[in-house]
């Protein structure tokens, strides 16, 4: 057990947890905060309809593509150091975004902001893993971390809508600078640097994984607007898959891999990564399509559309805060199962309720979806880090975050593409309603697959599963 873990008192651990949570909330918040502000960004900066999607895509591409590199850098150079670097890059990019006057500057700065998030996110989860002892203490910390992810994603829609209507969408990015500076000072004072791994950076693994993720996600997202018959779409997806295959080969032979393949030898962990990707794919589609539906079909303003997500956010928060006690009483498996089932019912119900044009029928299914998010992400995060030694916490946290971002990016691209099926001849409100309904039906299938994985490999844990050891994951 690391020395720092044994000597920290309760007060210091609480401060470190606050630093971790605030830092992580910022990077997740900035994924969703732009959604309800997109119409204002579109008009103010002169984006084309097709180019507007890159406000979100540039961020998630850089975030997902560079995560493994950021995670391994934390193992080698120190997680506190990478936390500080990530905060610095993220906050400076946020400042540029807030002052952007052209689409090109906006998109470039969003990509740099995504890079900062890719450095920052793995360090937050790895520090959590090495700061809190296994058992109830770590369970609570992981539950709060998962709650931060779920609640901030929903809260971003509320905050983004309110800022876009009352002040400016730019404020949401400017406030990142003072928050980041405060977190950097706090980290310098309270966070002890972790032991450095005696390793070198796997540059070939970093290159092939980054290229693979970026080209694959780009191709899937492009398919939504250009179709699968578009040559560049096929080339992008094919090259991305080739690079990921090369990456797997490189990692199987590397003496010090950026992503130890032994992490996937544990069935619970491997299933948790896949389940997280499926679950996030469904839920990011929920936010994306319902935010547009509420504004374009129901007729709400950006601020009102954001407020309409409050039932989801409140239920998400309440369930997430209750999760540690529920896990202690009923076990992680039961809590995960019940909440995935709630999310499944909510998404399926919403796919039917969204055929109307009013808000009221949507509220109960949206609350069930919030419950699913609040209670499922904590157990999935814990399973993704199960039995990983502290010296490999960075690599495992990188995979958890990669599953999160890949699920979000690929899932949204797939839902956007699938939602266009059968829409020939439709226009206006009818088209938007059709696309939202198809997207929610597809999201229901994704959560169903998540539940099957959870029941087969996470809830029904196999006794022969063993932890990753230093020799398995050099």
XYZ file of C-alpha atoms in Angstrom, residues 8-195:
188
model
C -3.181 10.997 5.090
C -5.683 12.132 7.725
C -9.415 12.455 7.144
C -9.303 16.234 6.573
C -6.607 15.974 3.915
C -8.487 13.180 2.178
C -11.623 15.300 2.056
C -9.702 18.203 0.544
C -8.086 15.907 -2.032
C -11.490 14.453 -2.884
C -12.850 17.980 -3.368
C -9.942 18.832 -5.698
C -10.543 15.648 -7.702
C -14.300 16.182 -7.961
C -14.165 19.878 -8.882
C -11.505 19.208 -11.525
C -13.499 16.353 -13.013
C -16.773 18.292 -12.924
C -15.176 21.030 -15.041
C -14.102 18.711 -17.838
C -17.413 16.813 -17.957
C -19.432 20.021 -17.687
C -17.731 21.426 -20.764
C -18.955 18.482 -22.861
C -22.621 19.339 -22.300
C -22.562 23.049 -21.480
C -22.307 23.948 -25.161
C -25.359 21.921 -26.273
C -28.045 24.365 -25.170
C -25.828 27.276 -26.254
C -25.176 25.983 -29.778
C -27.847 28.150 -31.486
C -26.239 31.310 -30.035
C -22.715 30.108 -30.960
C -23.980 29.318 -34.464
C -25.332 32.826 -34.977
C -22.576 34.783 -33.238
C -19.528 33.143 -34.837
C -21.051 32.400 -38.238
C -20.757 28.610 -38.184
C -22.204 26.580 -41.020
C -24.766 23.930 -40.056
C -22.251 21.140 -40.716
C -19.384 22.962 -39.019
C -21.329 23.544 -35.822
C -21.045 19.887 -34.809
C -17.275 20.335 -34.554
C -17.719 22.509 -31.472
C -18.462 19.270 -29.616
C -16.596 16.847 -31.875
C -13.212 18.606 -31.677
C -13.309 18.361 -27.882
C -14.364 14.716 -27.677
C -11.962 13.635 -30.441
C -8.930 15.117 -28.694
C -10.182 13.957 -25.295
C -10.773 10.353 -26.322
C -7.803 10.133 -28.663
C -5.189 11.278 -26.143
C -6.527 9.617 -22.981
C -4.210 6.598 -22.953
C -1.222 8.863 -23.481
C -2.367 11.102 -20.625
C -2.925 8.121 -18.341
C 0.487 6.611 -18.956
C 2.157 10.005 -18.523
C 0.668 10.135 -15.024
C 2.241 6.770 -14.151
C 5.656 7.886 -15.429
C 5.857 11.586 -14.566
C 3.618 11.682 -11.488
C -0.130 12.121 -11.141
C -0.004 15.399 -9.247
C 2.296 16.854 -11.899
C -0.040 15.731 -14.683
C -3.038 17.058 -12.733
C -1.388 20.487 -12.683
C -0.404 20.312 -16.364
C -3.912 19.236 -17.341
C -5.511 22.059 -15.353
C -3.161 24.598 -16.946
C -3.806 23.438 -20.520
C -7.558 23.147 -19.933
C -7.940 26.592 -18.373
C -5.836 28.430 -20.975
C -7.767 26.775 -23.791
C -11.029 27.753 -22.056
C -9.851 31.377 -22.002
C -9.213 31.281 -25.759
C -12.619 29.666 -26.409
C -14.378 32.340 -24.379
C -12.732 35.053 -26.476
C -12.994 33.279 -29.857
C -14.226 35.413 -32.748
C -14.025 32.876 -35.581
C -15.083 29.237 -36.019
C -11.480 28.168 -36.704
C -10.178 29.551 -33.398
C -13.149 28.078 -31.537
C -12.613 24.580 -32.946
C -8.820 24.628 -32.506
C -9.133 25.789 -28.888
C -11.760 23.126 -28.176
C -9.309 20.492 -29.422
C -6.589 21.843 -27.107
C -9.107 21.876 -24.270
C -9.816 18.201 -25.030
C -6.084 17.495 -24.786
C -6.035 19.135 -21.365
C -8.955 16.961 -20.305
C -7.146 13.847 -21.552
C -4.210 14.707 -19.275
C -6.397 15.710 -16.343
C -9.108 13.019 -16.239
C -6.894 9.920 -15.725
C -4.937 11.714 -13.011
C -8.113 12.463 -11.039
C -9.305 8.832 -11.020
C -5.813 7.456 -10.363
C -5.340 9.825 -7.405
C -8.675 8.688 -6.036
C -7.542 5.074 -6.310
C -4.255 5.695 -4.502
C -5.634 8.073 -1.832
C -8.562 6.070 -0.457
C -8.293 2.632 1.094
C -10.174 -0.318 -0.438
C -13.568 -0.965 1.113
C -16.288 1.479 2.203
C -13.958 4.499 2.044
C -13.050 3.937 -1.599
C -16.614 2.907 -2.461
C -17.886 6.263 -1.212
C -15.174 8.167 -3.076
C -15.824 6.311 -6.338
C -19.579 6.877 -5.959
C -19.017 10.613 -5.537
C -16.730 10.581 -8.585
C -19.364 8.810 -10.678
C -22.020 11.193 -9.357
C -19.861 14.118 -10.475
C -19.744 12.641 -13.986
C -23.489 12.057 -14.214
C -24.750 15.173 -12.483
C -22.360 17.579 -14.204
C -23.341 16.211 -17.626
C -26.979 17.037 -16.883
C -26.151 20.257 -15.035
C -24.174 21.477 -18.045
C -27.380 21.621 -20.071
C -29.085 23.707 -17.393
C -26.137 26.065 -16.893
C -25.476 26.349 -20.630
C -29.083 27.279 -21.360
C -29.281 29.840 -18.556
C -25.992 31.491 -19.511
C -26.886 31.576 -23.212
C -30.209 33.323 -22.441
C -29.236 35.613 -19.561
C -25.544 36.459 -20.064
C -23.454 34.829 -22.765
C -22.322 31.333 -23.701
C -18.765 32.652 -23.256
C -19.175 32.932 -19.467
C -19.293 29.147 -19.129
C -15.736 28.969 -20.444
C -14.301 32.052 -18.711
C -15.197 30.707 -15.256
C -12.907 27.713 -15.829
C -9.827 29.923 -15.385
C -10.316 31.040 -11.741
C -11.576 27.574 -10.755
C -8.533 25.901 -12.339
C -6.133 28.325 -10.650
C -7.745 27.626 -7.258
C -7.486 23.849 -7.840
C -3.814 24.175 -8.842
C -2.946 26.028 -5.636
C -4.905 23.503 -3.571
C -3.235 20.555 -5.325
C 0.229 22.016 -4.728
C -0.549 22.250 -1.015
C -2.550 19.102 -0.271
C -1.778 16.473 -2.916
C 1.391 14.443 -2.414
C 3.185 13.358 -5.560
C 2.774 9.673 -6.313
C 5.675 7.278 -6.708
